PDB file of C-alpha atoms and ligand atoms in Angstrom:
ATOM      1  CA  MET A   1       0.000   0.000   0.000  1.00  0.00           C
ATOM      2  CA  ASN A   2       1.323   3.428  -0.805  1.00  0.00           C
ATOM      3  CA  LYS A   3       1.299   6.201   1.754  1.00  0.00           C
ATOM      4  CA  GLU A   4      -1.770   7.949   0.338  1.00  0.00           C
ATOM      5  CA  LYS A   5      -3.821   4.768   0.218  1.00  0.00           C
ATOM      6  CA  GLU A   6      -2.743   3.901   3.716  1.00  0.00           C
ATOM      7  CA  ALA A   7      -3.827   7.290   5.001  1.00  0.00           C
ATOM      8  CA  LYS A   8      -7.218   6.877   3.319  1.00  0.00           C
ATOM      9  CA  PHE A   9      -7.591   3.419   4.780  1.00  0.00           C
ATOM     10  CA  TYR A  10      -6.935   4.695   8.307  1.00  0.00           C
ATOM     11  CA  GLU A  11      -9.267   7.623   7.700  1.00  0.00           C
ATOM     12  CA  LEU A  12     -12.013   5.152   6.710  1.00  0.00           C
ATOM     13  CA  LEU A  13     -11.305   3.000   9.713  1.00  0.00           C
ATOM     14  CA  LYS A  14     -11.638   6.055  11.956  1.00  0.00           C
ATOM     15  CA  LYS A  15     -14.898   7.109  10.306  1.00  0.00           C
ATOM     16  CA  ASN A  16     -16.225   3.573  10.695  1.00  0.00           C
ATOM     17  CA  LYS A  17     -15.399   3.595  14.358  1.00  0.00           C
ATOM     18  CA  GLU A  18     -17.094   6.973  14.809  1.00  0.00           C
ATOM     19  CA  LEU A  19     -20.198   5.665  13.042  1.00  0.00           C
ATOM     20  CA  GLN A  20     -20.201   2.561  15.183  1.00  0.00           C
ATOM     21  CA  ASN A  21     -20.035   4.769  18.281  1.00  0.00           C
ATOM     22  CA  ILE A  22     -22.966   6.851  17.075  1.00  0.00           C
ATOM     23  CA  ILE A  23     -24.966   3.694  16.359  1.00  0.00           C
ATOM     24  CA  ASN A  24     -24.143   2.250  19.764  1.00  0.00           C
ATOM     25  CA  LYS A  25     -25.228   5.464  21.447  1.00  0.00           C
ATOM     26  CA  GLU A  26     -28.531   5.464  19.538  1.00  0.00           C
ATOM     27  CA  ILE A  27     -29.146   1.820  20.437  1.00  0.00           C
ATOM     28  CA  GLU A  28     -28.458   2.641  24.074  1.00  0.00           C
ATOM     29  CA  LYS A  29     -30.875   5.605  23.875  1.00  0.00           C
ATOM     30  CA  ASN A  30     -33.549   3.357  22.387  1.00  0.00           C
ATOM     31  CA  ARG A  31     -33.032   0.831  25.160  1.00  0.00           C
ATOM     32  CA  GLU A  32     -33.463   3.615  27.711  1.00  0.00           C
ATOM     33  CA  LYS A  33     -36.683   4.689  25.995  1.00  0.00           C
ATOM     34  CA  ASP A  34     -37.996   1.122  26.087  1.00  0.00           C
ATOM     35  CA  LYS A  35     -37.130   0.940  29.765  1.00  0.00           C
ATOM     36  CA  ILE A  36     -39.036   4.146  30.479  1.00  0.00           C
ATOM     37  CA  MET A  37     -42.031   2.893  28.524  1.00  0.00           C
ATOM     38  CA  PHE A  38     -41.863  -0.395  30.324  1.00  0.00           C
ATOM     39  CA  SER A  39     -42.108   1.299  33.676  1.00  0.00           C
ATOM     40  CA  GLN A  40     -44.882   3.581  32.385  1.00  0.00           C
ATOM     41  CA  ASN A  41     -46.808   0.510  31.335  1.00  0.00           C
ATOM     42  CA  LYS A  42     -46.226  -0.985  34.769  1.00  0.00           C
ATOM     43  CA  MET A  43     -47.423   2.240  36.384  1.00  0.00           C
ATOM     44  CA  ALA A  44     -50.594   2.120  34.289  1.00  0.00           C
ATOM     45  CA  ALA A  45     -51.004  -1.481  35.371  1.00  0.00           C
ATOM     46  CA  LEU A  46     -50.413  -0.351  38.945  1.00  0.00           C
ATOM     47  CA  GLY A  47     -53.274   2.142  38.644  1.00  0.00           C
ATOM     48  CA  GLU A  48     -55.492  -0.657  37.401  1.00  0.00           C
ATOM     49  CA  MET A  49     -54.293  -2.873  40.257  1.00  0.00           C
ATOM     50  CA  LEU A  50     -55.175  -0.284  42.886  1.00  0.00           C
ATOM     51  CA  ASN A  51     -58.591  -0.075  41.330  1.00  0.00           C
ATOM     52  CA  ASN A  52     -58.836  -3.832  41.622  1.00  0.00           C
ATOM     53  CA  ILE A  53     -57.590  -3.930  45.208  1.00  0.00           C
ATOM     54  CA  SER A  54     -60.282  -1.471  46.172  1.00  0.00           C
ATOM     55  CA  HIS A  55     -62.905  -3.638  44.430  1.00  0.00           C
ATOM     56  CA  GLN A  56     -61.563  -6.759  46.079  1.00  0.00           C
ATOM     57  CA  TRP A  57     -61.425  -5.163  49.495  1.00  0.00           C
ATOM     58  CA  ARG A  58     -64.830  -3.539  49.457  1.00  0.00           C
ATOM     59  CA  GLN A  59     -66.674  -6.754  50.231  1.00  0.00           C
ATOM     60  CA  PRO A  60     -64.409  -7.982  53.067  1.00  0.00           C
ATOM     61  CA  LEU A  61     -64.313  -4.477  54.526  1.00  0.00           C
ATOM     62  CA  MET A  62     -68.102  -4.454  54.665  1.00  0.00           C
ATOM     63  CA  GLU A  63     -68.043  -7.844  56.343  1.00  0.00           C
ATOM     64  CA  LEU A  64     -65.436  -6.665  58.823  1.00  0.00           C
ATOM     65  CA  SER A  65     -67.350  -3.560  59.738  1.00  0.00           C
ATOM     66  CA  SER A  66     -70.507  -5.525  60.477  1.00  0.00           C
ATOM     67  CA  LEU A  67     -68.834  -8.509  62.108  1.00  0.00           C
ATOM     68  CA  PHE A  68     -69.083  -7.353  65.707  1.00  0.00           C
ATOM     69  CA  ILE A  69     -72.366  -5.484  65.454  1.00  0.00           C
ATOM     70  CA  PRO A  70     -74.441  -8.353  66.930  1.00  0.00           C
ATOM     71  CA  LEU A  71     -71.990  -8.713  69.822  1.00  0.00           C
ATOM     72  CA  GLU A  72     -71.923  -4.991  70.431  1.00  0.00           C
ATOM     73  CA  GLY A  73     -75.720  -4.946  70.430  1.00  0.00           C
ATOM     74  CA  LYS A  74     -75.870  -7.690  73.026  1.00  0.00           C
ATOM     75  CA  ILE A  75     -73.322  -6.004  75.255  1.00  0.00           C
ATOM     76  CA  ASN A  76     -75.182  -2.696  75.001  1.00  0.00           C
ATOM     77  CA  LEU A  77     -78.413  -4.421  75.995  1.00  0.00           C
ATOM     78  CA  GLY A  78     -76.703  -6.189  78.855  1.00  0.00           C
ATOM     79  CA  VAL A  79     -77.326  -9.613  77.302  1.00  0.00           C
ATOM     80  CA  LYS A  80     -74.780 -12.299  78.116  1.00  0.00           C
ATOM     81  CA  VAL A  81     -72.442 -13.103  75.235  1.00  0.00           C
ATOM     82  CA  GLU A  82     -71.436 -16.735  74.854  1.00  0.00           C
ATOM     83  CA  GLN A  83     -67.774 -17.720  74.504  1.00  0.00           C
ATOM     84  CA  ASP A  84     -68.576 -19.638  71.296  1.00  0.00           C
ATOM     85  CA  GLU A  85     -70.132 -16.577  69.762  1.00  0.00           C
ATOM     86  CA  ILE A  86     -67.014 -14.537  70.424  1.00  0.00           C
ATOM     87  CA  LYS A  87     -64.797 -17.310  69.124  1.00  0.00           C
ATOM     88  CA  GLU A  88     -66.806 -17.574  65.915  1.00  0.00           C
ATOM     89  CA  SER A  89     -66.489 -13.871  65.273  1.00  0.00           C
ATOM     90  CA  ILE A  90     -62.772 -13.978  65.905  1.00  0.00           C
ATOM     91  CA  GLU A  91     -62.385 -16.877  63.449  1.00  0.00           C
ATOM     92  CA  LYS A  92     -64.307 -14.965  60.810  1.00  0.00           C
ATOM     93  CA  LEU A  93     -62.149 -11.930  61.471  1.00  0.00           C
ATOM     94  CA  ASN A  94     -59.030 -14.053  60.935  1.00  0.00           C
ATOM     95  CA  ASP A  95     -60.374 -15.477  57.671  1.00  0.00           C
ATOM     96  CA  ILE A  96     -61.241 -12.072  56.301  1.00  0.00           C
ATOM     97  CA  THR A  97     -57.933 -10.467  57.224  1.00  0.00           C
ATOM     98  CA  LYS A  98     -56.083 -13.459  55.770  1.00  0.00           C
ATOM     99  CA  TYR A  99     -57.954 -13.024  52.514  1.00  0.00           C
ATOM    100  CA  MET A 100     -57.151  -9.308  52.475  1.00  0.00           C
ATOM    101  CA  SER A 101     -53.523  -9.901  53.181  1.00  0.00           C
ATOM    102  CA  ASN A 102     -53.362 -12.536  50.413  1.00  0.00           C
ATOM    103  CA  THR A 103     -54.662  -9.992  47.935  1.00  0.00           C
ATOM    104  CA  ILE A 104     -51.864  -7.650  48.899  1.00  0.00           C
ATOM    105  CA  ASP A 105     -49.286 -10.444  48.525  1.00  0.00           C
ATOM    106  CA  ASP A 106     -50.576 -11.231  45.043  1.00  0.00           C
ATOM    107  CA  PHE A 107     -50.061  -7.645  44.007  1.00  0.00           C
ATOM    108  CA  ARG A 108     -46.682  -7.395  45.670  1.00  0.00           C
ATOM    109  CA  ASN A 109     -45.412 -10.551  43.991  1.00  0.00           C
ATOM    110  CA  PHE A 110     -46.554  -9.295  40.651  1.00  0.00           C
ATOM    111  CA  PHE A 111     -44.674  -6.034  41.055  1.00  0.00           C
ATOM    112  CA  ALA A 112     -41.501  -7.651  42.332  1.00  0.00           C
ATOM    113  CA  THR A 113     -38.835  -7.193  39.694  1.00  0.00           C
ATOM    114  CA  ASN A 114     -38.282 -10.796  38.867  1.00  0.00           C
ATOM    115  CA  LYS A 115     -35.959 -10.737  35.899  1.00  0.00           C
ATOM    116  CA  GLU A 116     -34.973 -14.378  35.983  1.00  0.00           C
ATOM    117  CA  ILE A 117     -35.738 -16.480  32.956  1.00  0.00           C
ATOM    118  CA  SER A 118     -37.476 -19.635  34.113  1.00  0.00           C
ATOM    119  CA  GLU A 119     -39.836 -22.408  33.161  1.00  0.00           C
ATOM    120  CA  PHE A 120     -43.276 -21.510  34.427  1.00  0.00           C
ATOM    121  CA  LYS A 121     -46.740 -23.037  34.341  1.00  0.00           C
ATOM    122  CA  LEU A 122     -49.018 -21.089  32.084  1.00  0.00           C
ATOM    123  CA  LEU A 123     -52.163 -21.757  34.056  1.00  0.00           C
ATOM    124  CA  GLU A 124     -50.624 -20.252  37.180  1.00  0.00           C
ATOM    125  CA  GLN A 125     -49.860 -17.000  35.393  1.00  0.00           C
ATOM    126  CA  ILE A 126     -53.354 -16.927  33.867  1.00  0.00           C
ATOM    127  CA  ASN A 127     -54.801 -17.370  37.347  1.00  0.00           C
ATOM    128  CA  ILE A 128     -52.636 -14.573  38.734  1.00  0.00           C
ATOM    129  CA  ALA A 129     -53.738 -12.240  35.934  1.00  0.00           C
ATOM    130  CA  TYR A 130     -57.349 -13.186  36.554  1.00  0.00           C
ATOM    131  CA  LYS A 131     -57.017 -12.746  40.302  1.00  0.00           C
ATOM    132  CA  LEU A 132     -55.559  -9.301  39.841  1.00  0.00           C
ATOM    133  CA  MET A 133     -58.369  -8.305  37.466  1.00  0.00           C
ATOM    134  CA  SER A 134     -61.293 -10.170  38.961  1.00  0.00           C
ATOM    135  CA  GLY A 135     -62.529  -7.175  40.962  1.00  0.00           C
ATOM    136  CA  SER A 136     -63.241  -5.023  37.945  1.00  0.00           C
ATOM    137  CA  PHE A 137     -64.430  -8.020  35.921  1.00  0.00           C
ATOM    138  CA  LYS A 138     -67.045  -8.795  38.536  1.00  0.00           C
ATOM    139  CA  ALA A 139     -68.035  -5.146  38.855  1.00  0.00           C
ATOM    140  CA  ASN A 140     -68.706  -5.076  35.096  1.00  0.00           C
ATOM    141  CA  ASN A 141     -70.261  -8.549  34.843  1.00  0.00           C
ATOM    142  CA  ILE A 142     -67.561  -9.748  32.476  1.00  0.00           C
ATOM    143  CA  SER A 143     -67.234 -13.511  32.399  1.00  0.00           C
ATOM    144  CA  LEU A 144     -63.918 -15.171  31.691  1.00  0.00           C
ATOM    145  CA  GLU A 145     -63.754 -18.729  30.390  1.00  0.00           C
ATOM    146  CA  ILE A 146     -60.454 -20.569  30.421  1.00  0.00           C
ATOM    147  CA  PHE A 147     -59.786 -23.749  28.444  1.00  0.00           C
ATOM    148  CA  VAL A 148     -56.449 -25.432  29.090  1.00  0.00           C
ATOM    149  CA  SER A 149     -56.115 -29.062  28.130  1.00  0.00           C
ATOM    150  CA  LYS A 150     -52.834 -29.724  29.915  1.00  0.00           C
ATOM    151  CA  ASN A 151     -50.903 -27.266  31.997  1.00  0.00           C
ATOM    152  CA  PRO A 152     -48.025 -26.462  29.693  1.00  0.00           C
ATOM    153  CA  LYS A 153     -44.792 -24.906  30.844  1.00  0.00           C
ATOM    154  CA  VAL A 154     -43.315 -21.915  29.060  1.00  0.00           C
ATOM    155  CA  LEU A 155     -39.728 -20.744  29.135  1.00  0.00           C
ATOM    156  CA  GLY A 156     -39.483 -17.017  29.792  1.00  0.00           C
ATOM    157  CA  TYR A 157     -40.148 -14.190  32.235  1.00  0.00           C
ATOM    158  CA  LYS A 158     -43.271 -15.096  34.138  1.00  0.00           C
ATOM    159  CA  ASN A 159     -44.191 -11.672  35.531  1.00  0.00           C
ATOM    160  CA  GLU A 160     -43.750 -10.089  32.137  1.00  0.00           C
ATOM    161  CA  TYR A 161     -45.978 -12.748  30.598  1.00  0.00           C
ATOM    162  CA  THR A 162     -48.624 -11.924  33.187  1.00  0.00           C
ATOM    163  CA  GLN A 163     -48.218  -8.246  32.373  1.00  0.00           C
ATOM    164  CA  VAL A 164     -48.999  -9.039  28.726  1.00  0.00           C
ATOM    165  CA  LEU A 165     -52.094 -10.999  29.760  1.00  0.00           C
ATOM    166  CA  ILE A 166     -53.215  -8.076  31.894  1.00  0.00           C
ATOM    167  CA  ASN A 167     -52.688  -5.636  29.011  1.00  0.00           C
ATOM    168  CA  LEU A 168     -54.777  -7.834  26.690  1.00  0.00           C
ATOM    169  CA  LEU A 169     -57.489  -8.435  29.296  1.00  0.00           C
ATOM    170  CA  ASN A 170     -57.632  -4.707  30.030  1.00  0.00           C
ATOM    171  CA  ASN A 171     -58.075  -3.839  26.364  1.00  0.00           C
ATOM    172  CA  ALA A 172     -60.855  -6.397  25.994  1.00  0.00           C
ATOM    173  CA  LYS A 173     -62.475  -5.099  29.157  1.00  0.00           C
ATOM    174  CA  ASP A 174     -62.263  -1.485  27.900  1.00  0.00           C
ATOM    175  CA  ALA A 175     -63.920  -2.408  24.576  1.00  0.00           C
ATOM    176  CA  LEU A 176     -66.627  -4.487  26.286  1.00  0.00           C
ATOM    177  CA  ILE A 177     -67.517  -1.664  28.672  1.00  0.00           C
ATOM    178  CA  GLN A 178     -67.233   1.140  26.154  1.00  0.00           C
ATOM    179  CA  ARG A 179     -69.456  -0.603  23.627  1.00  0.00           C
ATOM    180  CA  LYS A 180     -71.926  -1.678  26.315  1.00  0.00           C
ATOM    181  CA  ILE A 181     -71.850  -5.301  25.125  1.00  0.00           C
ATOM    182  CA  GLU A 182     -74.601  -7.552  26.444  1.00  0.00           C
ATOM    183  CA  ASN A 183     -73.210 -10.690  28.095  1.00  0.00           C
ATOM    184  CA  PRO A 184     -69.607  -9.480  27.897  1.00  0.00           C
ATOM    185  CA  LYS A 185     -67.262 -12.417  27.647  1.00  0.00           C
ATOM    186  CA  ILE A 186     -63.573 -13.205  27.249  1.00  0.00           C
ATOM    187  CA  ILE A 187     -62.341 -16.663  26.336  1.00  0.00           C
ATOM    188  CA  ILE A 188     -58.777 -17.874  26.872  1.00  0.00           C
ATOM    189  CA  ARG A 189     -57.739 -21.074  25.106  1.00  0.00           C
ATOM    190  CA  VAL A 190     -54.347 -22.685  25.524  1.00  0.00           C
ATOM    191  CA  LYS A 191     -53.030 -25.294  23.120  1.00  0.00           C
ATOM    192  CA  GLU A 192     -49.775 -27.138  23.393  1.00  0.00           C
ATOM    193  CA  TYR A 193     -47.877 -28.237  20.316  1.00  0.00           C
ATOM    194  CA  GLU A 194     -44.619 -30.108  19.916  1.00  0.00           C
ATOM    195  CA  LYS A 195     -42.403 -27.046  20.221  1.00  0.00           C
ATOM    196  CA  GLU A 196     -44.694 -24.167  21.020  1.00  0.00           C
ATOM    197  CA  ILE A 197     -47.590 -23.115  23.161  1.00  0.00           C
ATOM    198  CA  ILE A 198     -50.316 -20.912  21.772  1.00  0.00           C
ATOM    199  CA  LEU A 199     -52.514 -18.865  24.044  1.00  0.00           C
ATOM    200  CA  ASN A 200     -55.604 -17.428  22.382  1.00  0.00           C
ATOM    201  CA  ILE A 201     -57.586 -14.655  23.954  1.00  0.00           C
ATOM    202  CA  GLU A 202     -60.842 -13.646  22.321  1.00  0.00           C
ATOM    203  CA  ASP A 203     -63.552 -11.201  23.355  1.00  0.00           C
ATOM    204  CA  ASN A 204     -67.049 -10.523  22.069  1.00  0.00           C
ATOM    205  CA  ALA A 205     -66.727  -6.742  21.847  1.00  0.00           C
ATOM    206  CA  GLY A 206     -67.057  -6.568  18.047  1.00  0.00           C
ATOM    207  CA  GLY A 207     -63.399  -6.325  17.056  1.00  0.00           C
ATOM    208  CA  ILE A 208     -60.785  -3.699  16.302  1.00  0.00           C
ATOM    209  CA  ASP A 209     -61.748  -1.039  13.769  1.00  0.00           C
ATOM    210  CA  VAL A 210     -58.218  -0.073  12.762  1.00  0.00           C
ATOM    211  CA  SER A 211     -56.683  -0.735   9.367  1.00  0.00           C
ATOM    212  CA  PRO A 212     -54.152  -2.187   8.910  1.00  0.00           C
ATOM    213  CA  LEU A 213     -54.640  -4.017  12.188  1.00  0.00           C
ATOM    214  CA  GLU A 214     -50.888  -4.034  12.948  1.00  0.00           C
ATOM    215  CA  GLU A 215     -51.067  -0.269  13.612  1.00  0.00           C
ATOM    216  CA  ILE A 216     -52.252  -1.072  17.119  1.00  0.00           C
ATOM    217  CA  PHE A 217     -48.768  -2.342  18.033  1.00  0.00           C
ATOM    218  CA  LYS A 218     -47.121   1.001  17.317  1.00  0.00           C
ATOM    219  CA  PRO A 219     -45.981   3.018  20.326  1.00  0.00           C
ATOM    220  CA  PHE A 220     -48.536   5.640  21.418  1.00  0.00           C
ATOM    221  CA  PHE A 221     -51.161   4.313  19.036  1.00  0.00           C
ATOM    222  CA  THR A 222     -54.490   4.599  20.783  1.00  0.00           C
ATOM    223  CA  HIS A 223     -57.900   4.681  19.187  1.00  0.00           C
ATOM    224  CA  GLY A 224     -61.319   5.573  20.526  1.00  0.00           C
ATOM    225  CA  LYS A 225     -60.335   5.815  24.201  1.00  0.00           C
ATOM    226  CA  LYS A 226     -60.395   8.767  26.555  1.00  0.00           C
ATOM    227  CA  ASN A 227     -57.366   7.887  28.626  1.00  0.00           C
ATOM    228  CA  GLY A 228     -55.432   5.520  26.410  1.00  0.00           C
ATOM    229  CA  THR A 229     -51.666   6.008  26.292  1.00  0.00           C
ATOM    230  CA  GLY A 230     -51.127   3.545  23.456  1.00  0.00           C
ATOM    231  CA  ILE A 231     -48.307   1.782  25.264  1.00  0.00           C
ATOM    232  CA  GLY A 232     -50.060  -1.463  26.227  1.00  0.00           C
ATOM    233  CA  LEU A 233     -49.771  -3.431  23.007  1.00  0.00           C
ATOM    234  CA  PHE A 234     -46.420  -1.966  21.988  1.00  0.00           C
ATOM    235  CA  MET A 235     -45.015  -3.126  25.326  1.00  0.00           C
ATOM    236  CA  SER A 236     -46.700  -6.508  25.052  1.00  0.00           C
ATOM    237  CA  LYS A 237     -45.200  -7.142  21.633  1.00  0.00           C
ATOM    238  CA  LEU A 238     -41.768  -6.126  22.876  1.00  0.00           C
ATOM    239  CA  ILE A 239     -42.017  -8.517  25.829  1.00  0.00           C
ATOM    240  CA  ILE A 240     -43.185 -11.496  23.781  1.00  0.00           C
ATOM    241  CA  GLU A 241     -41.127 -10.971  20.640  1.00  0.00           C
ATOM    242  CA  ASN A 242     -37.875  -9.384  21.889  1.00  0.00           C
ATOM    243  CA  ASN A 243     -37.571 -10.800  25.382  1.00  0.00           C
ATOM    244  CA  MET A 244     -39.128 -14.203  24.819  1.00  0.00           C
ATOM    245  CA  HIS A 245     -38.518 -14.692  21.074  1.00  0.00           C
ATOM    246  CA  GLY A 246     -42.171 -15.553  20.542  1.00  0.00           C
ATOM    247  CA  LYS A 247     -44.950 -13.930  18.525  1.00  0.00           C
ATOM    248  CA  LEU A 248     -47.899 -11.720  19.416  1.00  0.00           C
ATOM    249  CA  LEU A 249     -50.524 -11.711  16.655  1.00  0.00           C
ATOM    250  CA  VAL A 250     -53.946 -10.187  16.208  1.00  0.00           C
ATOM    251  CA  ASN A 251     -57.019 -10.721  14.083  1.00  0.00           C
ATOM    252  CA  ASN A 252     -60.735 -10.056  14.177  1.00  0.00           C
ATOM    253  CA  THR A 253     -63.193 -12.929  14.492  1.00  0.00           C
ATOM    254  CA  ASN A 254     -66.984 -12.975  14.129  1.00  0.00           C
ATOM    255  CA  ASN A 255     -67.246 -12.080  17.794  1.00  0.00           C
ATOM    256  CA  GLY A 256     -64.474  -9.607  18.407  1.00  0.00           C
ATOM    257  CA  ALA A 257     -60.736  -9.219  18.715  1.00  0.00           C
ATOM    258  CA  GLU A 258     -58.490 -12.248  19.026  1.00  0.00           C
ATOM    259  CA  PHE A 259     -54.901 -12.108  20.196  1.00  0.00           C
ATOM    260  CA  LYS A 260     -52.468 -14.987  19.949  1.00  0.00           C
ATOM    261  CA  ILE A 261     -49.400 -15.341  22.120  1.00  0.00           C
ATOM    262  CA  ILE A 262     -46.961 -17.904  20.770  1.00  0.00           C
ATOM    263  CA  THR A 263     -44.146 -18.916  23.094  1.00  0.00           C
ATOM    264  CA  TYR A 264     -41.730 -21.779  23.198  1.00  0.00           C
ATOM    265  CA  LYS A 265     -41.036 -24.681  25.470  1.00  0.00           C
ATOM    266  CA  LYS A 266     -37.666 -25.354  27.021  1.00  0.00           C
ATOM    267  CA  ASP A 267     -34.788 -25.886  24.565  1.00  0.00           C
ATOM    268  CA  GLN A 268     -36.957 -24.910  21.585  1.00  0.00           C
ATOM    269  CA  LYS A 269     -36.579 -21.709  19.654  1.00  0.00           C
TER     270      LYS A 269
HETATM  271  N1  LIG B 301     -59.831  -6.215  22.390  1.00  0.00           N
HETATM  272  C1  LIG B 301     -59.901  -5.070  21.694  1.00  0.00           C
HETATM  273  N2  LIG B 301     -61.077  -4.681  21.108  1.00  0.00           N
HETATM  274  C2  LIG B 301     -61.149  -3.531  20.413  1.00  0.00           C
HETATM  275  N3  LIG B 301     -60.108  -2.690  20.227  1.00  0.00           N
HETATM  276  C3  LIG B 301     -58.925  -3.011  20.763  1.00  0.00           C
HETATM  277  C4  LIG B 301     -58.751  -4.220  21.527  1.00  0.00           C
HETATM  278  N4  LIG B 301     -57.462  -4.286  21.918  1.00  0.00           N
HETATM  279  C5  LIG B 301     -56.855  -3.181  21.443  1.00  0.00           C
HETATM  280  N5  LIG B 301     -57.714  -2.400  20.758  1.00  0.00           N
HETATM  281  C6  LIG B 301     -57.394  -1.124  20.074  1.00  0.00           C
HETATM  282  O1  LIG B 301     -55.978  -0.997  20.018  1.00  0.00           O
HETATM  283  C7  LIG B 301     -55.589   0.261  20.563  1.00  0.00           C
HETATM  284  C8  LIG B 301     -54.191   0.162  21.145  1.00  0.00           C
HETATM  285  O2  LIG B 301     -54.183  -0.604  22.339  1.00  0.00           O
HETATM  286  P1  LIG B 301     -53.072  -0.347  23.447  1.00  0.00           P
HETATM  287  O3  LIG B 301     -53.313  -1.286  24.568  1.00  0.00           O
HETATM  288  O4  LIG B 301     -51.735  -0.368  22.824  1.00  0.00           O
HETATM  289  O5  LIG B 301     -53.317   1.146  23.897  1.00  0.00           O
HETATM  290  P2  LIG B 301     -54.532   1.711  24.754  1.00  0.00           P
HETATM  291  O6  LIG B 301     -55.323   0.609  25.359  1.00  0.00           O
HETATM  292  O7  LIG B 301     -55.261   2.686  23.908  1.00  0.00           O
HETATM  293  O8  LIG B 301     -53.766   2.501  25.903  1.00  0.00           O
HETATM  294  P3  LIG B 301     -52.986   1.851  27.169  1.00  0.00           P
HETATM  295  O9  LIG B 301     -51.581   2.302  27.019  1.00  0.00           O
HETATM  296  O10 LIG B 301     -53.661   2.446  28.327  1.00  0.00           O
HETATM  297  O11 LIG B 301     -53.097   0.380  27.077  1.00  0.00           O
HETATM  298  C9  LIG B 301     -56.679   0.613  21.556  1.00  0.00           C
HETATM  299  O12 LIG B 301     -56.755   1.997  21.769  1.00  0.00           O
HETATM  300  C10 LIG B 301     -57.929   0.063  20.847  1.00  0.00           C
HETATM  301  O13 LIG B 301     -58.456   0.994  19.913  1.00  0.00           O
HETATM  302 MG1  LIG B 302     -54.391  -0.953  26.462  1.00  0.00          MG
END
């Protein structure tokens, strides 16, 4: 190589390195953005959770507040209170507070930052998602049917998977309420194949009126909602496709929207 060529070569090398640095910085910035969005999505979920805690606590709180009324009445009237009666009330009190404390544990576990990849049972995560949402489902008369033939195990991040389920359930719930659907219903079906597990979640809210449908996965895309941020599905796709190398797909059926989460079993990808 002559001197001039050599100089040019080093110049190119330098430029390449500079470009690589710029690219790396941009990638890092994008990662930061994703992280921020992820926590925003969790905060939105947190808001929903608090809503659900208050629904789930209303009933036991009512029971608690009326638990000792008969005893108090007797004492006020000077009527003798039997030991058994007191014991029964105390047992009820213990049951109710245990239930309330379990609800809090469920929420706390969900929000724990569990970043470990693991093999988890799908049905357990579906149950956790349902438990966390059941308050507002009941309040809106939404029924949830779950069909799981076996109880397949998925390899991935279990809390993130639950977060995706919650995002999808929330969207279905929003559409069902907003469109005032009679007999609102969500069906979850899980099928296990040789290498993959497909979870289907379908509602009867009439479907998604966005074209092309894939628009809904774009960040900040929200449509027909007052308080939508448009993060839910973007985040869900990121979790399933980037973090768990699966697929999150959508289509409309005769009844409503249908989402498909495809994930893989251990040692399959
Ligand atoms: N099950 C569904 N039925 C009808 N429309 C849906 C359904 N799921 C999603 N959509 C549409 O897709 C849009 C994007 O959903 P996404 O969850 O990303 O954002 P969002 O629900 O508007 O806001 P948030 O960030 O609070 O979740 C929704 O605004 C809605 O128009
Ligand atoms: Mg949403």
